[in-house]
Coordinates of N, CA and C and ligand atoms in Angstrom, one line a residue:
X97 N -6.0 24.7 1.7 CA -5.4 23.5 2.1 C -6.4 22.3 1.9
X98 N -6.3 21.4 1.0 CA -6.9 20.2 0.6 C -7.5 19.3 2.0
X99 N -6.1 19.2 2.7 CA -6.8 18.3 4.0 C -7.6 18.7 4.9
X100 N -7.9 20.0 5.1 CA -9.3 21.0 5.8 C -10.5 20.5 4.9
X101 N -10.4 20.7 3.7 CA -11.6 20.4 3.4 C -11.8 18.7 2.4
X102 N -11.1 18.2 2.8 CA -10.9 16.7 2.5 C -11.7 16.8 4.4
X103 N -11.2 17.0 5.1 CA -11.7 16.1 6.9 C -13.0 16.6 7.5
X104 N -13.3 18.3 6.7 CA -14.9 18.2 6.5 C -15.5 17.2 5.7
X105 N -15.2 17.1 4.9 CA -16.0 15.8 3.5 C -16.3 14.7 4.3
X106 N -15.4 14.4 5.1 CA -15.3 13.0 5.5 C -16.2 13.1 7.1
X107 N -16.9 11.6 7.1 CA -17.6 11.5 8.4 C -17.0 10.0 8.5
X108 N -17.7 9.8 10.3 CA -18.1 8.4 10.4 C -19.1 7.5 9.8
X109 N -18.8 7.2 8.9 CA -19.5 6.6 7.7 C -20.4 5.5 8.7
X110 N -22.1 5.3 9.1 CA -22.9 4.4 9.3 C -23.0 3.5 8.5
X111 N -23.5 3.6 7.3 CA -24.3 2.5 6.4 C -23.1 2.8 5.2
X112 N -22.9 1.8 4.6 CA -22.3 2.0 3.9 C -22.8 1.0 2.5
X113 N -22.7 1.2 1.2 CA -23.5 0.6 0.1 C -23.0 -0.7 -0.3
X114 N -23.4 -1.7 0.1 CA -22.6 -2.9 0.2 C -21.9 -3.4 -1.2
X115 N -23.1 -2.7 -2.6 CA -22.6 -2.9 -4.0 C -21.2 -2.3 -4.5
X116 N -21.1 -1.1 -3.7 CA -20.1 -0.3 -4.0 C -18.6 -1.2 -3.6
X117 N -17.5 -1.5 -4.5 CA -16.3 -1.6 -3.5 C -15.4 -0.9 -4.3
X118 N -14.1 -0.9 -3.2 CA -13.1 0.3 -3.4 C -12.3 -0.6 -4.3
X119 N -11.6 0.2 -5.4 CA -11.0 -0.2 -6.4 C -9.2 -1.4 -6.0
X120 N -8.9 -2.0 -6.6 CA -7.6 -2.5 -6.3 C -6.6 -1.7 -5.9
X121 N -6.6 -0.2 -7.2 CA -5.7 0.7 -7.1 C -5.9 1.4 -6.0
X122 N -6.8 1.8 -5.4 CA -6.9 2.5 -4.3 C -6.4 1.5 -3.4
X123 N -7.0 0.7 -3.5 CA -6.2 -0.3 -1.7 C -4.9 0.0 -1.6
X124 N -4.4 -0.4 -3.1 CA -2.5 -0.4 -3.1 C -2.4 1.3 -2.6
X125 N -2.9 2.1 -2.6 CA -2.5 3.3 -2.4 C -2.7 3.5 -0.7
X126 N -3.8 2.8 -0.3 CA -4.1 3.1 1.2 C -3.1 2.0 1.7
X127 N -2.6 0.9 1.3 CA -2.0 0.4 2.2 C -0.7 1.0 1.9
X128 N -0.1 1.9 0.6 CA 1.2 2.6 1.0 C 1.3 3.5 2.0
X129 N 0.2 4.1 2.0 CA -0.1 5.3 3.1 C 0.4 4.6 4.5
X130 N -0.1 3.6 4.5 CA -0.4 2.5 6.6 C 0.9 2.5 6.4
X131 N 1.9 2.1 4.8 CA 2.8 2.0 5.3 C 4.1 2.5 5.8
X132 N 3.7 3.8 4.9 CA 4.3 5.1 5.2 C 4.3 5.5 6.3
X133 N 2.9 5.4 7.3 CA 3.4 6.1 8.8 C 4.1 5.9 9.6
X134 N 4.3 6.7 10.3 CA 5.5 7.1 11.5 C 5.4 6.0 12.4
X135 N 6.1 5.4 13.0 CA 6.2 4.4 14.1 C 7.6 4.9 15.2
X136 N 7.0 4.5 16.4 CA 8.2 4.5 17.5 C 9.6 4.3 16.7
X137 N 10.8 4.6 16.9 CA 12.3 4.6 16.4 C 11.6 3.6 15.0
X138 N 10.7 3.6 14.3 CA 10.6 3.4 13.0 C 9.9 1.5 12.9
X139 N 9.8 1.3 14.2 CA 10.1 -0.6 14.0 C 8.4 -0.8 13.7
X140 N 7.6 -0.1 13.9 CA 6.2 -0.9 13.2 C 6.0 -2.2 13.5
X141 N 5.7 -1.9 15.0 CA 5.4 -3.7 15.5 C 3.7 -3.4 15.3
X142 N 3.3 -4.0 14.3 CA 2.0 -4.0 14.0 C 1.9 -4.7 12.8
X143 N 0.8 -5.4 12.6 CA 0.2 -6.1 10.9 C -1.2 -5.4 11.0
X144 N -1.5 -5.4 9.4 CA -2.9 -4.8 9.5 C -3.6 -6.1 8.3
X145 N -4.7 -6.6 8.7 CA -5.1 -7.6 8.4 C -6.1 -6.7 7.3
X146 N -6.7 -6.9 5.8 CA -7.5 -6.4 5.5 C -8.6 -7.5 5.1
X147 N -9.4 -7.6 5.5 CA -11.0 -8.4 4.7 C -11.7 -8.0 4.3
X148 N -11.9 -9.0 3.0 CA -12.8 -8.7 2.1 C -14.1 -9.7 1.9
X149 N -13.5 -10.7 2.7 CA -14.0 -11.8 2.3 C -15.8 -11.9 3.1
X150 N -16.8 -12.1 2.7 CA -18.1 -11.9 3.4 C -18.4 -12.9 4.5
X151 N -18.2 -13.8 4.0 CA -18.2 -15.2 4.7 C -17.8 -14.7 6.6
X152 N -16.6 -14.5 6.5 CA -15.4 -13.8 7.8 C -16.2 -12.6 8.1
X153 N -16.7 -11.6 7.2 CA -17.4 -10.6 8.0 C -18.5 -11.0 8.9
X154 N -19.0 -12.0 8.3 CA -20.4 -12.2 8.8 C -20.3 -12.6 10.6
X155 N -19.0 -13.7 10.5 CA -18.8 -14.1 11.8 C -18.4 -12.9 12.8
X156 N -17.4 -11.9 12.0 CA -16.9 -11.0 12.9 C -18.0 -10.1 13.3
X157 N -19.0 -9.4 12.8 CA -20.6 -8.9 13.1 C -20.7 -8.9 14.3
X158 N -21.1 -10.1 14.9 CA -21.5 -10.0 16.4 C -20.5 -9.9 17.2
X159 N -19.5 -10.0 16.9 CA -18.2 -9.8 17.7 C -17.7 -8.1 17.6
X160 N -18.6 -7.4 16.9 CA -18.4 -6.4 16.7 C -19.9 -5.5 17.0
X161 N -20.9 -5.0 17.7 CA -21.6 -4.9 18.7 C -22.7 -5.1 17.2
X162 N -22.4 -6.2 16.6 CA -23.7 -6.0 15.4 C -23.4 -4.9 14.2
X163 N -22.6 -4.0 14.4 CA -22.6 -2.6 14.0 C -22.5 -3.3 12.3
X164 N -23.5 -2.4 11.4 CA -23.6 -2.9 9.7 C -22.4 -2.8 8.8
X165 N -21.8 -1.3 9.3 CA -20.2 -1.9 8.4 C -19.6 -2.9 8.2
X166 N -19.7 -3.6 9.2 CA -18.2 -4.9 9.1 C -19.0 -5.3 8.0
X167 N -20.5 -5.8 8.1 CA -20.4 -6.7 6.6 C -20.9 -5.8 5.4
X168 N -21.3 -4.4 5.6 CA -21.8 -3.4 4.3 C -20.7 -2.7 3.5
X169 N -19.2 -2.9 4.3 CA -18.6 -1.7 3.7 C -17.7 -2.3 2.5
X170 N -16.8 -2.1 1.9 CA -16.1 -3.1 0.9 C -14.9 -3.6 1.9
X171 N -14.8 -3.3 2.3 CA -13.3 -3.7 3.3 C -13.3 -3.6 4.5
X172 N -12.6 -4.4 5.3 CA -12.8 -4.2 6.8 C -11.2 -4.0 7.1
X173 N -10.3 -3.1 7.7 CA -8.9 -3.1 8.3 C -9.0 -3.7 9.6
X174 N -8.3 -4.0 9.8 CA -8.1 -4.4 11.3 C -6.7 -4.7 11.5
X175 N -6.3 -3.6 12.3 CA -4.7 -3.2 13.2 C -4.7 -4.1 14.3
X176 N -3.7 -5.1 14.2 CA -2.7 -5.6 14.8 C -1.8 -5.6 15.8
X177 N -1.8 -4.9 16.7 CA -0.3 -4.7 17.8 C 0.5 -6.2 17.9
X178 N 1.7 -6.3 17.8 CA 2.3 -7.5 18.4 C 2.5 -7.3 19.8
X179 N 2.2 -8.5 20.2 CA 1.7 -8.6 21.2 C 3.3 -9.3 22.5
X180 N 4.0 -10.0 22.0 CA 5.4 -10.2 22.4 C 6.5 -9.3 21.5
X181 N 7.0 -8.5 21.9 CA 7.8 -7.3 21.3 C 9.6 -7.9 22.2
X182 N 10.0 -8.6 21.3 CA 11.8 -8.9 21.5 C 12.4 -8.1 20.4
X183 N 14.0 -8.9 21.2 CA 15.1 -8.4 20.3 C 15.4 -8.7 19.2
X184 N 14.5 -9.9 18.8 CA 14.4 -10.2 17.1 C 13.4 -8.9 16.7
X185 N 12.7 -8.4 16.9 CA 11.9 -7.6 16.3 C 12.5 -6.6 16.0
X186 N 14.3 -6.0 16.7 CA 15.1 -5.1 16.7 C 15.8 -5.3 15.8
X187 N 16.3 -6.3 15.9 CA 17.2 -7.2 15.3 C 16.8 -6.9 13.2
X188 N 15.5 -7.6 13.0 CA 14.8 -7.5 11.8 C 15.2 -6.2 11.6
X189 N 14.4 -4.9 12.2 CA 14.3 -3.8 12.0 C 16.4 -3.3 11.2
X190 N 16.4 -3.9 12.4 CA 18.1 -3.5 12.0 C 18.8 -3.5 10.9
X191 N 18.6 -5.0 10.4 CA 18.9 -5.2 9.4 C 18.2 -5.2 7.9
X192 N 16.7 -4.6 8.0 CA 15.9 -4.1 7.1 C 16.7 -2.4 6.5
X193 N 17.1 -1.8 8.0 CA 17.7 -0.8 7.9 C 19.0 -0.3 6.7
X194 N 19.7 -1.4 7.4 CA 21.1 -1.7 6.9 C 21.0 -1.7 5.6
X195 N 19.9 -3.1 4.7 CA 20.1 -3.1 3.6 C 19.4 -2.4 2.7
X196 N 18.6 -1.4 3.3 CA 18.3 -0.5 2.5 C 18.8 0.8 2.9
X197 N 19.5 1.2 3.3 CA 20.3 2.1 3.7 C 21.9 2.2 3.6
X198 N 21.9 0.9 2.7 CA 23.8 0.5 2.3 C 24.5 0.6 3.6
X199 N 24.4 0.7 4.7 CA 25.1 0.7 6.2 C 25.2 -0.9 6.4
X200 N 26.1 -0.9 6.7 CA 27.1 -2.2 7.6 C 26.8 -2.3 8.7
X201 N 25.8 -3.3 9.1 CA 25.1 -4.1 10.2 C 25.8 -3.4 11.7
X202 N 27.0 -3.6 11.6 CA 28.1 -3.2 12.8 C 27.9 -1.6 13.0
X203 N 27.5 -0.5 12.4 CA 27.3 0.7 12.8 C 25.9 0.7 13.6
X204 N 25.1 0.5 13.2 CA 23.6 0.0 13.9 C 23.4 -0.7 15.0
X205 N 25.0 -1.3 15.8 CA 24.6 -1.8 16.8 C 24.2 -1.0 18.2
X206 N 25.0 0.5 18.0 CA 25.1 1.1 19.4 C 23.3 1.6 19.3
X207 N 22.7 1.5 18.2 CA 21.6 2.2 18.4 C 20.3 1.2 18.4
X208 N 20.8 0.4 18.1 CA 20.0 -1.3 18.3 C 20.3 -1.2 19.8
X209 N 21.1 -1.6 20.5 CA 21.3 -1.7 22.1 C 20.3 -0.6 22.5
X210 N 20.3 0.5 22.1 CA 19.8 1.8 22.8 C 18.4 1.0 23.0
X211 N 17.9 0.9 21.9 CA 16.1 0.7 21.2 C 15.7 -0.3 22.7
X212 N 16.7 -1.7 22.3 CA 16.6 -3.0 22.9 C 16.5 -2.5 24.5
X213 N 17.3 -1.7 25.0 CA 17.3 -1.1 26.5 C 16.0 -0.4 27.3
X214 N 15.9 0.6 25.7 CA 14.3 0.6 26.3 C 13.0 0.3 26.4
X215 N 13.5 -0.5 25.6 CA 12.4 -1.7 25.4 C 12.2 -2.5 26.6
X216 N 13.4 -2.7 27.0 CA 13.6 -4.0 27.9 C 13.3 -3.5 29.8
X217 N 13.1 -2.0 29.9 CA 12.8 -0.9 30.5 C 11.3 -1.2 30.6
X218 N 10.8 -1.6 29.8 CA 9.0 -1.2 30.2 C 8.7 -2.2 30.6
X219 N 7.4 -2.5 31.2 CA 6.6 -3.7 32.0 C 6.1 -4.3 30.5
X220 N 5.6 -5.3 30.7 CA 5.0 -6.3 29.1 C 4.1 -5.5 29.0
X221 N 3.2 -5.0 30.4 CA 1.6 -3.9 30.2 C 2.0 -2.8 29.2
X222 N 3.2 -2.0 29.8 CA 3.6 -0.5 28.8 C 3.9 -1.1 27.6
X223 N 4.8 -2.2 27.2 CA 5.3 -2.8 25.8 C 4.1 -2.7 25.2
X224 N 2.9 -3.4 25.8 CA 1.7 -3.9 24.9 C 1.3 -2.0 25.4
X225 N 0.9 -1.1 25.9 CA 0.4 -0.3 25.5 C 0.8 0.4 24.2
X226 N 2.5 0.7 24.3 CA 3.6 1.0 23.4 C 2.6 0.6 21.8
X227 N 2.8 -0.1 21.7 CA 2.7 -1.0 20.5 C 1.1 -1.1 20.2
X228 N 0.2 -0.6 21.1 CA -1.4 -0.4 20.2 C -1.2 1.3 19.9
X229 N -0.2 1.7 20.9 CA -0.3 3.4 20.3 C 0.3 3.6 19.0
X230 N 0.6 2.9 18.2 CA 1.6 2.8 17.2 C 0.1 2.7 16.2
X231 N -0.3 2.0 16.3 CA -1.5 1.6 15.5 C -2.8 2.6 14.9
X232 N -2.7 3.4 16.0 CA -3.5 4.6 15.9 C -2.9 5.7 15.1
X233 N -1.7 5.9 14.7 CA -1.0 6.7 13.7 C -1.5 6.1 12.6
X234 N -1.3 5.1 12.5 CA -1.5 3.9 10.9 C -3.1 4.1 10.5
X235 N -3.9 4.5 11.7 CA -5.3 4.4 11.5 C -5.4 5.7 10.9
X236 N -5.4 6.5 11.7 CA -5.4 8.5 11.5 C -5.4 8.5 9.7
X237 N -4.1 7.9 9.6 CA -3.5 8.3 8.1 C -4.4 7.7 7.3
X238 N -5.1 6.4 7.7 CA -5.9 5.5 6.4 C -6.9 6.5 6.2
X239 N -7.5 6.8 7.6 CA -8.8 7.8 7.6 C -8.6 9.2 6.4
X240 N -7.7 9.7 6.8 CA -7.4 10.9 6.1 C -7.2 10.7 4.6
X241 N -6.2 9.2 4.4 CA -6.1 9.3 2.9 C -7.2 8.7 2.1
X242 N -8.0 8.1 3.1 CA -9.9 7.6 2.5 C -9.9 9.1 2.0
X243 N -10.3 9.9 3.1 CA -11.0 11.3 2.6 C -10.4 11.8 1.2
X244 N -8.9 11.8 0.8 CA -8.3 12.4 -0.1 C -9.1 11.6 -1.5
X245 N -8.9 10.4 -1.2 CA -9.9 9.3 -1.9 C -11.0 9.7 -2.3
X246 N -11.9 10.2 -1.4 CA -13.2 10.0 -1.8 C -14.0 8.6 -1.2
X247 N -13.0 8.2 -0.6 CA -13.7 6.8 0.1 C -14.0 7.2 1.6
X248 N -15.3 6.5 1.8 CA -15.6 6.7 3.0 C -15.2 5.2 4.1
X249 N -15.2 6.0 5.3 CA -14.1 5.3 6.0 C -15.3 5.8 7.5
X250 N -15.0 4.4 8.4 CA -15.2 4.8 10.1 C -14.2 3.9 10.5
X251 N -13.8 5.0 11.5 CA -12.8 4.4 13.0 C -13.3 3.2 13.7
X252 N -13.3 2.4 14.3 CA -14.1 1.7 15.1 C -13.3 0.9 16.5
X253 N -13.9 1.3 17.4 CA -13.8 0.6 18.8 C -14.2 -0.5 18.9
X254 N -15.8 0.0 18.4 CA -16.9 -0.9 19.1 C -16.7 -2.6 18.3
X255 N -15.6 -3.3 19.4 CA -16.0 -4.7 18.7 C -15.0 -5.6 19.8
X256 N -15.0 -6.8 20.0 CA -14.4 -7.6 21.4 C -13.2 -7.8 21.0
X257 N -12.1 -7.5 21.1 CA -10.6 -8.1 20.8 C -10.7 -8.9 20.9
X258 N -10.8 -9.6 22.5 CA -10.5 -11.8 22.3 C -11.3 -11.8 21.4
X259 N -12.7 -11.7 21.1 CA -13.2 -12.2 20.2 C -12.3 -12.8 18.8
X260 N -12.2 -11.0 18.3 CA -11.7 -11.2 17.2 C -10.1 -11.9 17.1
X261 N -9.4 -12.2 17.8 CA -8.6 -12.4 18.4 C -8.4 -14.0 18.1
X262 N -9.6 -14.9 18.3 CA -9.9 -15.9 19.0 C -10.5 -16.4 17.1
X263 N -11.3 -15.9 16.8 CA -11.9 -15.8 15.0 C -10.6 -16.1 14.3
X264 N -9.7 -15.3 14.2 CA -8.8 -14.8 13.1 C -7.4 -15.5 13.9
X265 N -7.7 -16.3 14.8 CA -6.3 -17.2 15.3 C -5.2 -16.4 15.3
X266 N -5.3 -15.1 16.1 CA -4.2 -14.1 16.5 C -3.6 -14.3 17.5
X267 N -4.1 -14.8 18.7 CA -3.1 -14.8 19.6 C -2.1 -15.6 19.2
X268 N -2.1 -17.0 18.5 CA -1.4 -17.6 18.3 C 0.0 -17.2 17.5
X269 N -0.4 -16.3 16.7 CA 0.6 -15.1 16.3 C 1.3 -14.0 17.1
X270 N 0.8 -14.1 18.1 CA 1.3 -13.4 18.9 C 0.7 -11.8 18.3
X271 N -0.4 -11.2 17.9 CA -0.9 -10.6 17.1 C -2.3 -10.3 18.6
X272 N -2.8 -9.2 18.2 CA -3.9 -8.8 19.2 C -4.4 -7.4 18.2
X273 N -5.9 -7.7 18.2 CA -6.6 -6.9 17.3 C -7.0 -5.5 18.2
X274 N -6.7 -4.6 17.6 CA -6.8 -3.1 18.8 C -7.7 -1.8 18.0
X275 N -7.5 -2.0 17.2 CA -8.6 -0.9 16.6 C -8.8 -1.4 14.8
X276 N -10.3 -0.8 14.7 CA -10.4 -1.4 13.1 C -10.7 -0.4 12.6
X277 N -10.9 -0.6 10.7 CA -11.8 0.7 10.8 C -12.4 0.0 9.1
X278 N -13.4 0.5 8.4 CA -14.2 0.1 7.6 C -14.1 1.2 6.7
X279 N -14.3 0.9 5.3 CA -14.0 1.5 4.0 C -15.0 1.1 3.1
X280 N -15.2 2.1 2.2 CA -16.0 2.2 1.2 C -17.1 3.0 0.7
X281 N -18.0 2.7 0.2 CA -18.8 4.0 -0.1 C -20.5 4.1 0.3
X282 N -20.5 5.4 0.8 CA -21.9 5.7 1.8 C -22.9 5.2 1.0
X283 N -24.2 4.9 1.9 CA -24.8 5.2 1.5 C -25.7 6.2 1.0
X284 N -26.8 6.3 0.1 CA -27.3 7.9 -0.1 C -27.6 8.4 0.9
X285 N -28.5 7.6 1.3 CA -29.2 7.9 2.6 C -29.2 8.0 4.0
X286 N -27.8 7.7 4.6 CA -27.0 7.6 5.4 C -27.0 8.7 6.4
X287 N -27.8 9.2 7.0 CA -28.3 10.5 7.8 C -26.9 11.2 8.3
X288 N -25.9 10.4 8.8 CA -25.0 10.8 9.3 C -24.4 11.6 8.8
X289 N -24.3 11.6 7.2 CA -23.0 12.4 6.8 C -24.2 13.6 6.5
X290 N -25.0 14.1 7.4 CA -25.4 15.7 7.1 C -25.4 16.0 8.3
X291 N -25.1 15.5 9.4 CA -24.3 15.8 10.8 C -23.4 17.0 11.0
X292 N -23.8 18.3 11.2 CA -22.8 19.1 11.4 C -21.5 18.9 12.1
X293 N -20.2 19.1 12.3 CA -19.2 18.2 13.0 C -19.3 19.1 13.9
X294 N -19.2 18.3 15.4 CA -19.2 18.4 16.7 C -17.6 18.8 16.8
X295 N -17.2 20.1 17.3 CA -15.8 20.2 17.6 C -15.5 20.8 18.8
X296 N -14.4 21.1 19.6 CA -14.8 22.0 20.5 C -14.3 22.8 19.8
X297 N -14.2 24.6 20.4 CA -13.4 25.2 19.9 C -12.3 25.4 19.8
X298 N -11.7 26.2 19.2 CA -9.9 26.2 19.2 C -9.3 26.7 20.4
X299 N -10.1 27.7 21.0 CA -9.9 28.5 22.4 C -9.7 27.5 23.4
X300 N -10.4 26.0 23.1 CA -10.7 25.1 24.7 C -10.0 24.3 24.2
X301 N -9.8 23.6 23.0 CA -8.3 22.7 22.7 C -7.1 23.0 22.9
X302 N -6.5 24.4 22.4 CA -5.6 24.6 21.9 C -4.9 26.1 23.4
X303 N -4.0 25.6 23.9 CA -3.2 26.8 24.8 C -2.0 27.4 24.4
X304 N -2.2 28.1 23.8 CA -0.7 28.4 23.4 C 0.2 29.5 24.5
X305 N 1.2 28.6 25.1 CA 2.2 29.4 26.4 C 3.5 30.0 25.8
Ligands
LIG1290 C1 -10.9 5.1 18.0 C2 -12.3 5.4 17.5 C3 -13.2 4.4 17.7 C4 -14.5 4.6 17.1 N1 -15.5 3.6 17.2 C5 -16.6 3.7 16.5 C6 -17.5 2.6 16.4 O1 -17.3 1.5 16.9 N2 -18.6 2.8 15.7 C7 -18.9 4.0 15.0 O2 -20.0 4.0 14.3 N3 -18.1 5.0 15.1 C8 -16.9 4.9 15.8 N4 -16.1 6.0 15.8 C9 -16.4 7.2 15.2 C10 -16.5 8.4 16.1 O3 -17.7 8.3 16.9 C11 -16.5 9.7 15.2 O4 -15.2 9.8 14.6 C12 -16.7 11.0 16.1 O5 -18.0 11.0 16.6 C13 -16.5 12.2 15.2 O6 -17.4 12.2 14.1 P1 -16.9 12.3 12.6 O7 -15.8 11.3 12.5 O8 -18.1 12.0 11.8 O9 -16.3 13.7 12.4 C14 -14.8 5.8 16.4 C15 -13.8 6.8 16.2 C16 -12.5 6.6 16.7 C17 -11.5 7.6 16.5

């Protein structure tokens, strides 16, 4: 199986070679992947902002605990949750559905109402939790299809949402930055990727009843 030893290959990439950047073709390929992933009943309330630009890195750096990827790696992602989740956001979805699915707006209502019901069921806290857990699917898959790549890729927590938030004029989008992750290629000397991978075992993860 390719993705066993594609997710050995791959680490959290520290340093990354700031000369190196990832090809055009490859991006178009990683962002079909983000686009491909699974989402709640399919609605993908999320944008994923990609930078490239150095200028923007530099500011976002300290807003990000210093850590050297944001401005070494060729690309910076940075996932999105919407942050006000309505019935236009169902509404859209619905009718994206419709017309690529040749269905007549009017059969999609009973299952628009369902969506909208339970949507309308959560606290704004669960909506906004809802909708950063959506984001972490989108992230998983970029990680994994870097590895298939050959491009090296880190997850990243470590960095201040208002910050970035507040940088990249998100709230006003109604937009809130929740997890990021950095792309491109290691460096040689990058200690990390000779890191044996820390796992537990399969006996302490996994129970099968
Ligand atoms: C959600 C998330 C946030 C992370 N944040 C950071 C980070 O801010 N900086 C960093 O260097 N690594 C970060 N990591 C990388 C993890 O520390 C790393 O994936 C974990 O230690 C396992 O190591 P491996 O990815 O090399 O196998 C993050 C990983 C995830 C999934």
């Amino acid at each position: 199986m390719n993705l066993i030893k594609n997710l050995k290959w791959r680490y959290a990439t520290k340093h990354f070679d700031s000369l190196k950047k990832v090809s055009q073709e490859n991006l178009n390929k990683l962002m079909e992947v983000v686009q491909l992933s699974v989402s709640s009943y399919g609605l993908q309330l999320y944008k994923v902002l990609i930078i490239e630009d150095k200028e923007l890195r530099e500011k976002l750096k300290p807003a990000s605990w210093e850590q050297s990827q944001i401005t070494d790696a060729s690309h910076l992602f940075i996932f999105c949750n919407y942050t006000n989740v309505n019935t236009k956001n169902v509404d859209e979805f619905l009718e994206l559905t419709a017309k690529t699915q040749d269905i007549h707006i009017n059969n999609l209502n009973g299952y628009g109402d369902f969506i909208k019901a339970k949507i309308d069921e959560m606290t704004k806290l669960e909506q906004n939790n809802w909708t950063v857990r959506q984001t972490y699917l989108a992230l998983g898959n970029l990680i994994n299809a870097c590895a298939e790549l050959k491009i090296d890729a880190c997850p990243m927590e470590g960095f201040d949402s208002e910050k970035y938030n507040a940088i990249l004029g998100l709230t006003e989008q109604n937009l809130n930055a929740t997890v990021i992750a950095t792309i491109g290629y290691r460096l040689e000397e990058d200690s990390a990727q000779f890191h044996l991978k820390v796992r537990k075992p399969l006996n302490k993860l996994f129970e099968v009843i």
